[in-house]
Amino acid sequence: MAEPDHVEPDPQDDHVADPAGNAQGAPAGAGGTQDPPPARDPLDREPVDLAAVLAELLQSGGALLRQLQHAYPGAVRDALADPLATLVSVAAELGVDWQGGVDDVVAYTRSRLSGEFAVDEFGFDPEFTERIVLPALRPLVRSWFRAEISGLENIPDEGPALLVSNHAGTLPLDGLVLHSLLHDEIGRHPRLLGGDLIFATPYAHDVARRIGVTHACPEDALRLLEEGHLVAVFPEGYKGLGKPYSERYRLQRFGRGGFVACAIQARVPIIPVSVVGSEEIYPLIAPLPEVASAVGWPYLPITPLFPWFGLLGLLPLPSRWSIRVGEPIATDELDVRAAADPMTVFEVTDQVRETIQDTLYAMLQERRSPFF
Amino acid sequence: MSRVVLVTGVSDDFAARCARALASLPATTVIGVDLVPPRRPLDAVTFVRADIRSPVMTGLITGRGVDTVVHLPRRGPGRSRAAAKELAVLGSMQLLAACQRAPGFRSLVLPSSGEVYGSSPRDPAVFAEDRGHDGGPRSPFAQDCLEVESYARALGQRRDDVTVTILRMAPLMGAGVRSDLTRYLTAPVVPTVAGFDARLQFLHPADGARAVTTAVERCRPGIYNVGAPDVVVLSQLLAWLGRPSVPVPRAVARALRRTRSRTGLVVPEDLDGVTWGRVMDVRRIADELGFQTHWSSRQAAEEFVALASPGVLRRVLDGRGAEEGNEDG
């Protein structure tokens, strides 16, 4: 049997050798040889930041303990009598800005528990998303990741569009950050397309459906676009999430271009989105594909902090995020039949991929440090 | 032009409802067939006690000049798997064979079930009619439905003068509906699959019967999904019912289903349908047959809840509300 490396030239190597990739150092060699780390490797700074993170964490943990000590014992009795209100107030103490006050949120959650809500056919619950999930996410997005977004004028105020983004960070936090920023800035909910693993995992399924994520398949994507939604897709999928830290910001294969076929069929523009900052949150040091496939996962989330520090290791590193929305790539001048023409689909896929990759390299060059 | 419609399985409430609805159409004679007489009067429907597996059916269809057959699937409670399959699949085969022989036979309306789509994390959120249903685990009832559908399509191919309309229906929901799903929902304690809040789509029996009469009247070949366009989720429905739910891991739920006769806990046969849920795209029947449901899933569920016995939680909460009211007064 021939070695697969030589039978199938990996398309991604062509792109990595792109001249714009100089910021990341030498292009990846074919055949999987490891490059020496580039001179300004963000990993160099990591121990310093790690210490800062831990210090901050200890500090906030200490503050919480002091508060509990201060409140004991009457408040504890109250807290136990109404765990829901307690949870909401503790979150408020931790910096969650519940719009409309703590009591409102408690009342809303109660009404929700009695079944007073409505979801669409995908299970999306806009009220729950806006009142619970997005406020809870905001401190993470704004204060922890200090995320910024530019190029919003490229997103239509109404009507369908397909956002295509790079995907990284071991856990799909980039989707949540994108959702939070887009909703805050332009008031639209991007409907994310997610992998089947999300929907096979208990609780992840529920949260994902509630915030409007649906399975990344042409049927659902087309339906959402036909209904006029803003749809966001991460064509790299698990390959993007589960790539080792040494390959950060190198785009993986963009699936089989199914998202392009959908956009052509629905005659909606494709808007490239480049996310910088997501790669550093959980640097994947050992994907261990053999072990991962034995447990049925696409990769193992082994980072410098996880699983060694337990749940604490799930705290993402506080990288500074920056998201750039590119100019739309129109598909409406293409014939609808082009959706079935693999050559056109491949060409557009490559165009989108190169746009995002070039933007990523440009953004990395502008960035001073991953964390500051 | 007068029409003679034969409806099978009329001892079932929904089949009887369809038969009565058909009998109210102008110039339509309806013959209801079953082994067991119906519990409620069938009004203008002529009841014939017969087994659809018997050769009598050929004579009945030809002799009475039947031109339309409405063949309803059924999932009887407490029947053994072998007996259910015998009745559903072999009965349908023999009935369709009798239809094929009858020269005056023109149209078959087959109300099937949306369960044929299955449900898994790999499936789209909304099923359209042209969705392939290859492989994947199915409930035994769904497997039977798929088989009967394939016989019906084969009949349409062998007799090109015959129109075959397949209606894939969402679960029936409304006052007094008794099904595998409603028995599950009204158990004193409802085991749910932890971390999966199923999206449920319902069909009110009145809408279901209207879909059948529309299909008989319009006589258009093809497969159509039938259901209300909106969705309720399982946790919501259980909250309305006031039923305490016990989240259990999926593997435990599967084990409970296997041993349900011994444990007394009710877990529906279609466990995937209450794990990921199932929603069908109902645009085709609206576009091509002009059919729209009057009842939304929510209204159908609310009607069911209103007439179901209140669950423990609702009794406790209502009781507490009453006490608080008294204190205030």
XYZ file of C-alpha atoms in Angstrom:
701
model
C 0.000 0.000 0.000
C 1.292 3.427 -0.950
C 1.800 6.076 1.661
C -1.183 8.364 1.674
C 1.023 11.456 1.840
C 2.301 10.804 -1.618
C -0.898 9.555 -3.194
C -2.983 12.531 -2.146
C -1.259 15.869 -2.165
C -2.751 17.681 0.780
C -4.480 20.798 -0.549
C -3.860 22.687 2.625
C -0.103 22.752 2.149
C -0.495 24.935 -0.931
C -2.270 27.523 1.085
C 0.042 27.466 4.013
C 2.944 28.208 1.687
C 1.167 31.419 0.763
C 3.483 34.435 0.962
C 1.098 36.167 3.338
C 1.928 33.423 5.802
C 5.283 34.916 6.660
C 3.984 36.246 9.914
C 3.652 32.745 11.193
C 7.177 31.817 10.183
C 8.139 29.088 7.754
C 5.438 27.219 5.856
C 4.592 23.744 7.056
C 6.683 21.083 5.387
C 4.919 18.298 3.525
C 4.790 14.920 5.188
C 4.120 16.170 8.694
C 7.598 17.204 9.805
C 7.479 19.614 12.727
C 8.771 23.123 12.124
C 10.911 24.825 14.710
C 8.672 27.326 16.477
C 8.741 30.816 14.916
C 10.696 33.508 16.688
C 7.719 35.418 18.111
C 5.845 32.410 19.302
C 2.957 33.323 21.595
C 3.690 30.222 23.645
C 6.786 31.990 25.033
C 4.613 34.369 26.983
C 2.209 31.795 28.226
C 3.668 30.928 31.658
C 3.507 34.575 32.675
C -0.141 34.841 31.706
C -0.942 31.553 33.311
C 0.295 32.859 36.623
C -1.769 36.005 36.166
C -4.850 33.942 35.432
C -4.376 31.764 38.466
C -3.809 34.787 40.660
C -6.962 36.424 39.401
C -8.906 33.250 39.926
C -7.659 32.859 43.500
C -8.517 36.460 44.149
C -12.096 36.164 42.946
C -12.481 32.845 44.745
C -11.263 34.501 47.928
C -13.682 37.371 47.462
C -16.533 34.921 47.112
C -15.479 33.091 50.290
C -15.212 36.334 52.225
C -18.662 37.269 51.079
C -20.061 33.935 52.204
C -18.343 34.303 55.582
C -19.778 37.755 55.901
C -23.234 36.547 55.031
C -23.271 33.480 57.246
C -25.545 32.144 58.734
C -28.833 33.964 58.107
C -28.129 34.568 54.445
C -27.140 30.945 53.914
C -30.500 29.838 55.215
C -32.165 32.276 52.837
C -29.930 31.095 50.036
C -30.910 27.488 50.569
C -34.587 28.383 50.811
C -34.498 29.861 47.326
C -31.618 28.324 45.369
C -32.735 29.888 42.105
C -32.625 33.457 43.369
C -29.283 32.711 45.010
C -27.793 31.431 41.800
C -28.944 34.501 39.901
C -27.603 36.901 42.559
C -24.263 35.109 42.779
C -23.961 35.416 39.007
C -24.780 39.113 39.333
C -22.005 39.460 41.935
C -19.605 37.788 39.530
C -20.235 40.471 36.952
C -23.211 39.230 34.995
C -25.363 42.200 34.063
C -28.905 40.835 34.079
C -30.895 43.404 32.193
C -33.876 44.390 34.267
C -32.584 43.303 37.638
C -32.236 40.093 39.590
C -35.903 39.774 40.544
C -36.992 39.971 36.929
C -34.662 37.178 35.939
C -35.817 35.010 38.846
C -39.444 35.593 37.880
C -38.656 34.844 34.255
C -36.872 31.610 35.131
C -39.829 30.530 37.281
C -42.281 31.191 34.468
C -39.995 29.278 32.163
C -39.939 26.291 34.501
C -43.719 26.203 34.335
C -43.520 25.830 30.571
C -44.332 29.389 29.540
C -42.089 29.797 26.534
C -42.087 29.105 22.834
C -39.407 27.649 20.581
C -39.188 27.491 16.810
C -38.925 24.251 14.857
C -35.185 24.114 15.526
C -35.725 24.483 19.274
C -34.454 28.099 19.322
C -35.751 30.098 22.278
C -34.877 33.785 21.622
C -36.114 34.980 24.993
C -34.018 32.454 26.932
C -31.010 33.316 24.767
C -31.394 37.052 25.312
C -32.266 36.969 28.997
C -30.084 34.167 30.314
C -27.386 32.956 27.925
C -26.181 36.206 26.392
C -25.995 38.152 29.689
C -24.096 35.238 31.234
C -21.713 35.195 28.267
C -21.093 38.937 28.151
C -18.461 39.113 30.961
C -16.548 36.264 29.297
C -16.672 37.942 25.894
C -16.173 41.561 26.944
C -13.988 41.393 30.035
C -12.177 38.089 29.782
C -11.550 37.909 26.031
C -11.929 41.701 25.448
C -13.361 40.743 22.069
C -13.691 43.336 19.351
C -15.418 43.061 16.028
C -14.906 45.122 12.896
C -16.376 45.155 9.413
C -19.964 44.919 10.641
C -21.106 47.068 7.711
C -20.594 43.947 5.580
C -23.470 42.156 7.302
C -26.930 42.992 5.966
C -29.382 44.457 8.488
C -31.995 42.014 7.350
C -32.317 39.121 4.980
C -30.261 35.963 4.716
C -26.484 35.688 4.553
C -24.032 32.908 5.207
C -21.180 33.747 7.567
C -18.179 31.474 7.125
C -15.584 31.477 9.876
C -12.429 29.720 10.937
C -12.861 27.361 13.856
C -10.430 26.771 16.689
C -9.941 26.457 20.385
C -10.658 22.831 21.331
C -14.137 23.784 22.593
C -16.377 25.718 20.190
C -16.373 28.972 22.169
C -15.814 30.977 18.985
C -19.405 30.360 17.982
C -20.654 31.717 21.308
C -18.391 34.769 21.134
C -19.551 35.486 17.582
C -23.179 35.131 18.652
C -22.709 37.457 21.617
C -20.911 40.162 19.618
C -23.238 40.069 16.634
C -26.318 40.266 18.793
C -24.927 43.146 20.827
C -23.729 45.102 17.827
C -26.351 44.559 15.134
C -29.193 42.931 17.069
C -29.355 39.800 14.938
C -29.038 36.233 16.150
C -26.632 34.286 13.984
C -27.937 30.745 13.642
C -24.890 28.529 14.066
C -24.451 25.169 12.420
C -22.868 22.576 14.695
C -21.429 19.091 14.442
C -23.429 15.987 15.289
C -21.349 15.386 18.431
C -23.039 18.414 20.066
C -26.433 16.879 19.467
C -25.361 13.444 20.649
C -24.080 14.837 23.961
C -26.583 15.247 26.800
C -27.178 18.844 27.949
C -24.944 20.187 25.143
C -27.881 19.242 22.913
C -30.329 21.251 24.993
C -28.179 24.362 25.313
C -27.286 24.293 21.624
C -30.894 23.948 20.485
C -32.043 26.697 22.874
C -29.572 29.224 21.496
C -30.474 28.384 17.929
C -27.711 25.998 16.878
C -28.757 23.258 14.526
C -27.071 20.331 12.842
C -24.713 21.289 10.020
C -26.522 19.646 7.142
C -27.714 21.133 3.840
C -31.405 20.656 4.730
C -31.239 22.757 7.890
C -28.901 25.370 6.389
C -31.154 25.879 3.364
C -34.254 26.060 5.496
C -32.735 28.725 7.743
C -31.509 30.744 4.765
C -34.896 30.503 3.062
C -36.482 31.846 6.243
C -34.152 34.861 5.970
C -31.800 34.093 8.859
C -28.168 34.944 9.304
C -26.458 31.549 9.302
C -22.931 30.963 10.570
C -20.927 27.929 9.586
C -17.480 26.650 10.549
C -16.482 24.482 7.604
C -13.308 23.215 9.254
C -15.405 21.353 11.808
C -13.595 19.096 14.257
C -10.418 19.331 12.218
C -10.243 23.029 13.055
C -11.164 22.632 16.722
C -8.890 19.683 17.323
C -5.741 20.800 15.572
C -2.611 20.980 17.721
C -1.425 24.362 18.973
C 1.604 24.217 16.662
C -0.753 24.549 13.672
C -2.650 27.552 14.986
C -4.268 29.857 12.440
C -3.599 27.442 9.597
C -6.928 26.701 8.068
C -7.818 23.076 7.657
C -9.729 21.653 4.713
C -13.087 23.389 4.260
C -15.199 20.264 4.268
C -16.440 19.361 0.826
C -17.725 22.832 0.104
C -21.288 21.975 1.062
C -21.762 25.460 2.479
C -20.987 27.007 -0.917
C -23.547 24.798 -2.644
C -26.124 25.910 -0.047
C -25.324 29.589 -0.549
C -25.571 29.277 -4.333
C -28.837 27.392 -4.075
C -30.344 29.917 -1.663
C -28.768 32.842 -3.632
C -27.321 34.426 -0.509
C -23.947 36.174 -0.122
C -21.085 34.401 1.635
C -19.434 36.616 4.247
C -15.961 35.516 5.391
C -15.281 35.969 9.108
C -11.774 35.764 10.557
C -11.419 35.127 14.260
C -8.119 35.762 16.029
C -7.757 34.813 19.681
C -9.656 31.553 19.660
C -6.551 29.420 19.161
C -4.969 30.438 22.466
C -7.869 29.708 24.834
C -7.175 25.988 25.191
C -3.856 25.219 23.510
C -4.192 21.634 22.412
C -0.920 19.870 23.133
C -1.819 16.250 22.446
C -4.833 15.408 20.281
C -3.968 11.676 20.634
C -6.102 10.571 17.683
C -5.761 6.841 18.455
C -7.010 7.168 22.024
C -9.686 9.637 20.923
C -11.077 7.298 18.283
C -11.207 4.537 20.884
C -13.642 6.608 22.962
C -15.466 7.864 19.869
C -14.315 11.486 19.952
C -12.674 13.356 17.105
C -9.776 14.436 19.375
C -8.891 14.547 23.068
C -9.010 17.949 24.777
C -5.596 17.723 26.417
C -4.257 21.204 27.137
C -1.603 22.484 29.550
C -4.390 22.850 32.138
C -6.867 20.113 31.283
C -7.402 17.479 32.610
C -4.593 18.015 35.111
C -6.313 20.854 36.973
C -9.757 19.293 36.767
C -12.616 21.710 36.181
C -10.255 24.615 36.784
C -8.499 23.548 33.602
C -11.694 24.310 31.712
C -11.212 28.007 32.348
C -10.127 29.420 28.979
C -6.901 31.391 28.869
C -7.663 35.108 28.577
C -6.472 35.752 25.055
C -7.476 39.007 23.401
C -9.997 38.333 20.654
C -10.446 40.213 17.464
C -13.001 39.361 14.798
C -12.995 40.835 11.309
C -15.968 40.505 9.002
C -14.878 40.546 5.367
C -16.579 41.781 2.252
C -19.441 39.630 1.030
C -18.825 37.257 -1.844
C -21.937 37.425 -3.993
C -23.335 34.183 -5.323
C -26.462 35.472 -7.019
C -24.810 36.050 -10.376
C -24.042 32.346 -10.446
C -26.619 30.040 -11.943
C -28.564 28.019 -9.370
C -27.415 24.941 -11.287
C -23.835 25.834 -10.328
C -24.652 24.384 -6.906
C -24.414 20.977 -8.571
C -21.214 21.833 -10.438
C -18.290 20.622 -8.303
C -15.757 22.822 -10.124
C -17.600 26.069 -9.316
C -18.168 24.918 -5.756
C -14.461 24.132 -5.312
C -13.442 27.476 -6.771
C -15.710 29.484 -4.506
C -14.684 27.356 -1.502
C -11.030 28.103 -2.221
C -11.773 31.784 -2.667
C -13.489 31.964 0.729
C -10.765 29.938 2.391
C -7.972 32.077 0.975
C -9.754 35.284 1.969
C -10.055 34.117 5.560
C -6.477 32.799 5.662
C -5.044 36.055 4.266
C -7.076 38.126 6.708
C -5.902 35.930 9.595
C -2.245 36.420 8.664
C -2.760 40.176 8.309
C -4.477 40.349 11.693
C -1.730 38.280 13.330
C 0.874 40.651 11.984
C -0.945 43.597 13.545
C -1.357 41.843 16.874
C 1.195 42.690 19.539
C 0.631 39.683 21.755
C -2.031 36.989 22.066
C -2.962 38.145 25.547
C -2.512 41.923 25.610
C -69.878 11.332 -9.352
C -70.433 9.177 -6.349
C -67.643 7.623 -4.442
C -67.399 4.470 -2.322
C -64.707 4.586 0.334
C -63.534 1.663 2.423
C -61.899 2.478 5.763
C -60.028 -0.223 7.662
C -59.647 -0.646 11.406
C -62.705 1.445 12.376
C -62.814 0.113 15.936
C -59.972 2.570 16.532
C -61.173 6.038 17.568
C -59.157 7.926 14.987
C -60.150 5.573 12.139
C -63.804 5.952 13.156
C -63.380 9.722 13.155
C -61.912 9.586 9.638
C -64.759 7.342 8.486
C -67.407 9.701 9.875
C -65.675 12.708 8.309
C -65.588 10.948 4.938
C -69.265 9.999 5.214
C -70.154 13.656 5.586
C -68.685 14.433 2.155
C -71.300 14.818 -0.597
C -72.123 11.726 -2.670
C -69.880 9.490 -0.649
C -70.647 6.061 0.743
C -68.310 4.854 3.461
C -67.807 1.247 4.510
C -65.951 0.650 7.754
C -64.195 -2.675 8.220
C -62.775 -4.249 11.349
C -62.723 -7.499 13.284
C -64.116 -5.794 16.380
C -67.228 -3.603 16.284
C -66.561 0.088 17.005
C -67.240 1.378 20.513
C -69.157 4.411 19.373
C -71.837 4.689 16.673
C -70.433 5.295 13.224
C -73.408 7.390 12.041
C -73.674 7.134 8.269
C -70.861 4.599 7.966
C -71.801 1.054 7.054
C -69.911 -1.319 9.321
C -68.829 -4.645 7.904
C -67.239 -7.103 10.276
C -64.406 -8.674 8.330
C -60.749 -9.553 8.564
C -58.636 -7.629 6.059
C -56.475 -10.739 5.733
C -59.358 -12.875 4.494
C -60.349 -13.489 0.851
C -63.720 -11.904 1.675
C -62.107 -8.532 1.027
C -61.792 -9.093 -2.745
C -65.520 -9.778 -2.917
C -66.321 -6.827 -0.694
C -64.237 -4.356 -2.713
C -65.527 -5.568 -6.078
C -69.101 -6.248 -4.941
C -69.680 -2.892 -3.307
C -67.887 -1.004 -6.048
C -65.227 0.417 -3.732
C -63.033 2.935 -5.581
C -61.064 4.411 -2.661
C -59.405 2.592 0.236
C -58.198 4.387 3.366
C -55.929 1.994 5.204
C -54.959 3.128 8.687
C -51.942 1.810 10.516
C -52.354 0.865 14.101
C -50.273 0.242 17.133
C -52.540 -1.663 19.430
C -51.741 -1.628 23.132
C -50.552 -4.799 24.745
C -50.331 -6.772 21.554
C -47.314 -8.960 21.112
C -44.777 -7.907 18.508
C -45.464 -10.934 16.299
C -49.219 -10.386 16.357
C -48.831 -6.666 15.648
C -46.596 -7.355 12.679
C -48.941 -10.061 11.447
C -51.841 -7.618 11.417
C -49.977 -4.559 10.165
C -47.717 -5.959 7.490
C -49.360 -9.163 6.329
C -52.832 -7.688 6.657
C -51.786 -4.739 4.512
C -50.183 -7.026 1.918
C -53.348 -9.042 1.587
C -55.603 -5.996 1.513
C -53.491 -4.388 -1.201
C -53.486 -7.635 -3.165
C -57.300 -7.609 -3.036
C -57.295 -3.955 -4.175
C -55.065 -4.759 -7.114
C -57.581 -7.366 -8.315
C -60.557 -4.985 -8.170
C -61.087 -3.275 -11.541
C -63.038 -0.336 -10.105
C -60.366 0.521 -7.530
C -58.851 3.951 -8.220
C -57.206 5.417 -5.153
C -55.374 4.356 -2.003
C -54.882 6.756 0.891
C -52.403 5.418 3.402
C -52.064 7.379 6.640
C -48.580 6.377 7.766
C -46.450 7.775 10.571
C -43.704 10.378 10.821
C -41.818 7.787 12.851
C -40.517 6.380 9.565
C -37.948 9.207 9.552
C -36.420 7.939 12.774
C -34.541 10.480 14.835
C -30.862 10.818 15.619
C -28.274 13.546 16.235
C -27.183 13.175 12.607
C -30.598 14.012 11.186
C -31.731 17.447 10.105
C -33.944 19.317 12.554
C -36.833 19.241 10.120
C -37.657 16.269 7.922
C -38.879 16.826 4.392
C -40.698 14.133 2.430
C -37.800 13.356 0.124
C -35.509 12.586 3.059
C -34.099 9.105 2.533
C -34.618 6.774 5.467
C -31.890 4.255 4.980
C -30.594 2.304 7.917
C -30.717 3.726 11.394
C -32.638 2.223 14.252
C -36.399 2.442 14.018
C -39.172 1.485 16.359
C -40.903 -1.752 15.286
C -44.001 0.271 14.439
C -41.957 2.537 12.159
C -40.453 -0.498 10.438
C -43.958 -1.842 9.806
C -45.054 1.536 8.440
C -42.082 1.634 6.087
C -42.893 -1.839 4.816
C -46.547 -1.008 4.257
C -45.522 2.199 2.462
C -43.289 0.212 0.139
C -46.162 -2.204 -0.701
C -48.405 0.756 -1.405
C -45.853 2.292 -3.756
C -45.426 -1.070 -5.472
C -49.192 -1.237 -5.968
C -49.078 2.209 -7.575
C -46.384 0.990 -9.966
C -48.251 -2.189 -10.923
C -51.566 -0.391 -11.475
C -50.796 2.945 -13.072
C -54.475 3.911 -13.014
C -54.347 3.882 -9.214
C -53.374 6.983 -7.207
C -51.395 6.260 -4.035
C -51.333 9.021 -1.412
C -49.179 8.466 1.660
C -49.752 10.765 4.644
C -46.971 10.726 7.215
C -48.652 11.938 10.333
C -47.245 13.570 13.416
C -48.289 11.955 16.722
C -51.968 12.549 17.481
C -52.589 14.870 20.391
C -55.799 16.249 21.796
C -58.555 15.505 24.268
C -58.892 11.808 24.965
C -56.169 10.631 22.595
C -54.797 7.305 23.765
C -51.471 6.333 22.301
C -48.095 5.056 23.318
C -46.986 8.685 23.711
C -49.954 9.865 25.783
C -49.653 6.865 28.104
C -46.028 7.879 28.623
C -46.920 11.512 29.293
C -49.644 10.701 31.801
C -47.693 8.221 33.906
C -47.411 9.377 37.551
C -43.650 9.776 37.170
C -42.174 10.293 33.733
C -38.642 9.045 33.044
C -36.966 11.402 30.561
C -33.622 11.098 28.842
C -31.252 13.396 30.724
C -29.951 16.356 28.752
C -32.301 15.900 25.811
C -35.396 18.028 25.590
C -37.246 16.589 22.626
C -38.924 18.865 20.123
C -42.421 17.515 19.584
C -44.831 18.197 16.768
C -48.441 17.109 17.071
C -51.538 16.612 14.991
C -54.993 17.093 16.400
C -57.291 14.161 15.447
C -59.769 16.609 13.892
C -57.013 17.914 11.634
C -55.858 14.366 10.954
C -59.331 13.347 9.818
C -59.551 16.470 7.666
C -56.194 15.627 6.072
C -57.546 12.198 5.164
C -60.734 13.613 3.612
C -58.671 16.202 1.726
C -56.425 13.448 0.372
C -59.485 11.406 -0.703
C -61.083 14.420 -2.377
C -58.017 15.802 -4.108
C -56.692 12.370 -5.150
C -53.085 13.437 -5.754
C -50.271 10.867 -5.761
C -47.277 11.339 -3.499
C -46.032 11.462 0.056
C -47.162 14.253 2.332
C -46.156 15.120 5.887
C -49.092 16.063 8.066
C -48.681 17.962 11.309
C -49.038 21.356 12.916
C -46.231 23.700 11.886
C -45.166 24.678 15.429
C -43.192 22.840 18.081
C -43.442 22.268 21.808
C -40.692 20.688 23.853
C -41.075 17.753 26.197
C -40.116 19.643 29.379
C -42.726 22.272 28.574
C -45.430 19.674 28.096
C -44.511 17.890 31.328
C -44.608 21.210 33.195
C -48.124 21.869 31.892
C -49.157 18.382 32.858
C -47.583 18.821 36.281
C -45.827 15.502 35.940
C -42.566 15.070 37.848
C -39.885 13.864 35.474
C -36.904 11.769 36.407
C -33.959 12.393 34.085
C -32.118 9.157 33.478
C -29.166 8.470 31.174
C -30.102 7.226 27.747
C -28.775 3.726 28.379
C -30.966 3.455 31.479
C -33.990 4.657 29.538
C -33.345 1.978 26.941
C -33.065 -0.667 29.639
C -36.314 0.596 31.224
C -38.071 0.232 27.901
C -36.963 -3.358 27.569
C -38.156 -4.208 31.049
C -41.168 -1.943 31.121
C -43.612 -4.758 31.675
C -41.867 -5.617 34.936
C -40.949 -2.183 36.301
C -44.284 -0.566 35.564
C -42.495 2.524 34.263
C -43.784 3.657 30.915
C -41.175 4.378 28.270
C -42.458 4.752 24.714
C -41.418 2.317 22.049
C -40.164 5.257 20.023
C -37.545 6.375 22.562
C -35.633 8.442 19.977
C -38.802 10.433 19.363
C -38.775 11.648 22.974
C -34.983 12.073 23.032
C -34.237 14.220 19.990
C -37.812 14.644 18.971
C -39.063 14.829 15.451
C -40.336 17.724 13.391
C -41.604 17.399 9.846
C -41.691 19.976 7.085
C -45.391 20.445 6.329
C -45.079 22.887 3.447
C -45.715 20.360 0.678
C -49.239 19.421 1.760
C -50.065 23.125 2.142
C -48.757 23.966 -1.321
C -50.085 20.980 -3.244
C -53.259 19.981 -1.419
C -54.039 23.335 0.155
C -54.264 21.709 3.580
C -53.502 23.589 6.769
C -54.084 22.479 10.337
C -56.569 24.408 12.472
C -54.889 23.311 15.693
C -51.323 24.205 16.479
C -49.203 21.681 18.355
C -49.500 23.924 21.370
C -53.289 24.111 21.209
C -53.549 20.348 20.716
C -51.282 19.797 23.706
C -53.239 22.296 25.797
C -56.474 20.512 24.995
C -54.893 17.242 26.017
C -53.540 18.778 29.233
C -56.913 20.304 30.110
C -58.590 16.922 30.105
C -55.728 14.840 31.516
C -55.776 14.185 35.230
C -53.556 16.788 36.921
C -50.128 15.499 37.860
C -48.612 15.541 41.313
C -46.676 18.770 40.781
C -49.675 20.656 39.480
C -51.807 19.517 42.379
C -49.098 20.554 44.846
C -48.494 23.917 43.173
C -52.197 24.677 42.808
C -52.710 23.657 46.408
C -49.937 25.946 47.552
C -51.349 28.770 45.461
C -54.738 28.267 47.106
C -53.199 28.295 50.581
C -51.325 31.509 49.865
C -54.534 32.999 48.569
C -56.266 32.084 51.820
C -53.518 33.648 53.884
C -53.835 36.841 51.912
C -57.592 36.814 52.440
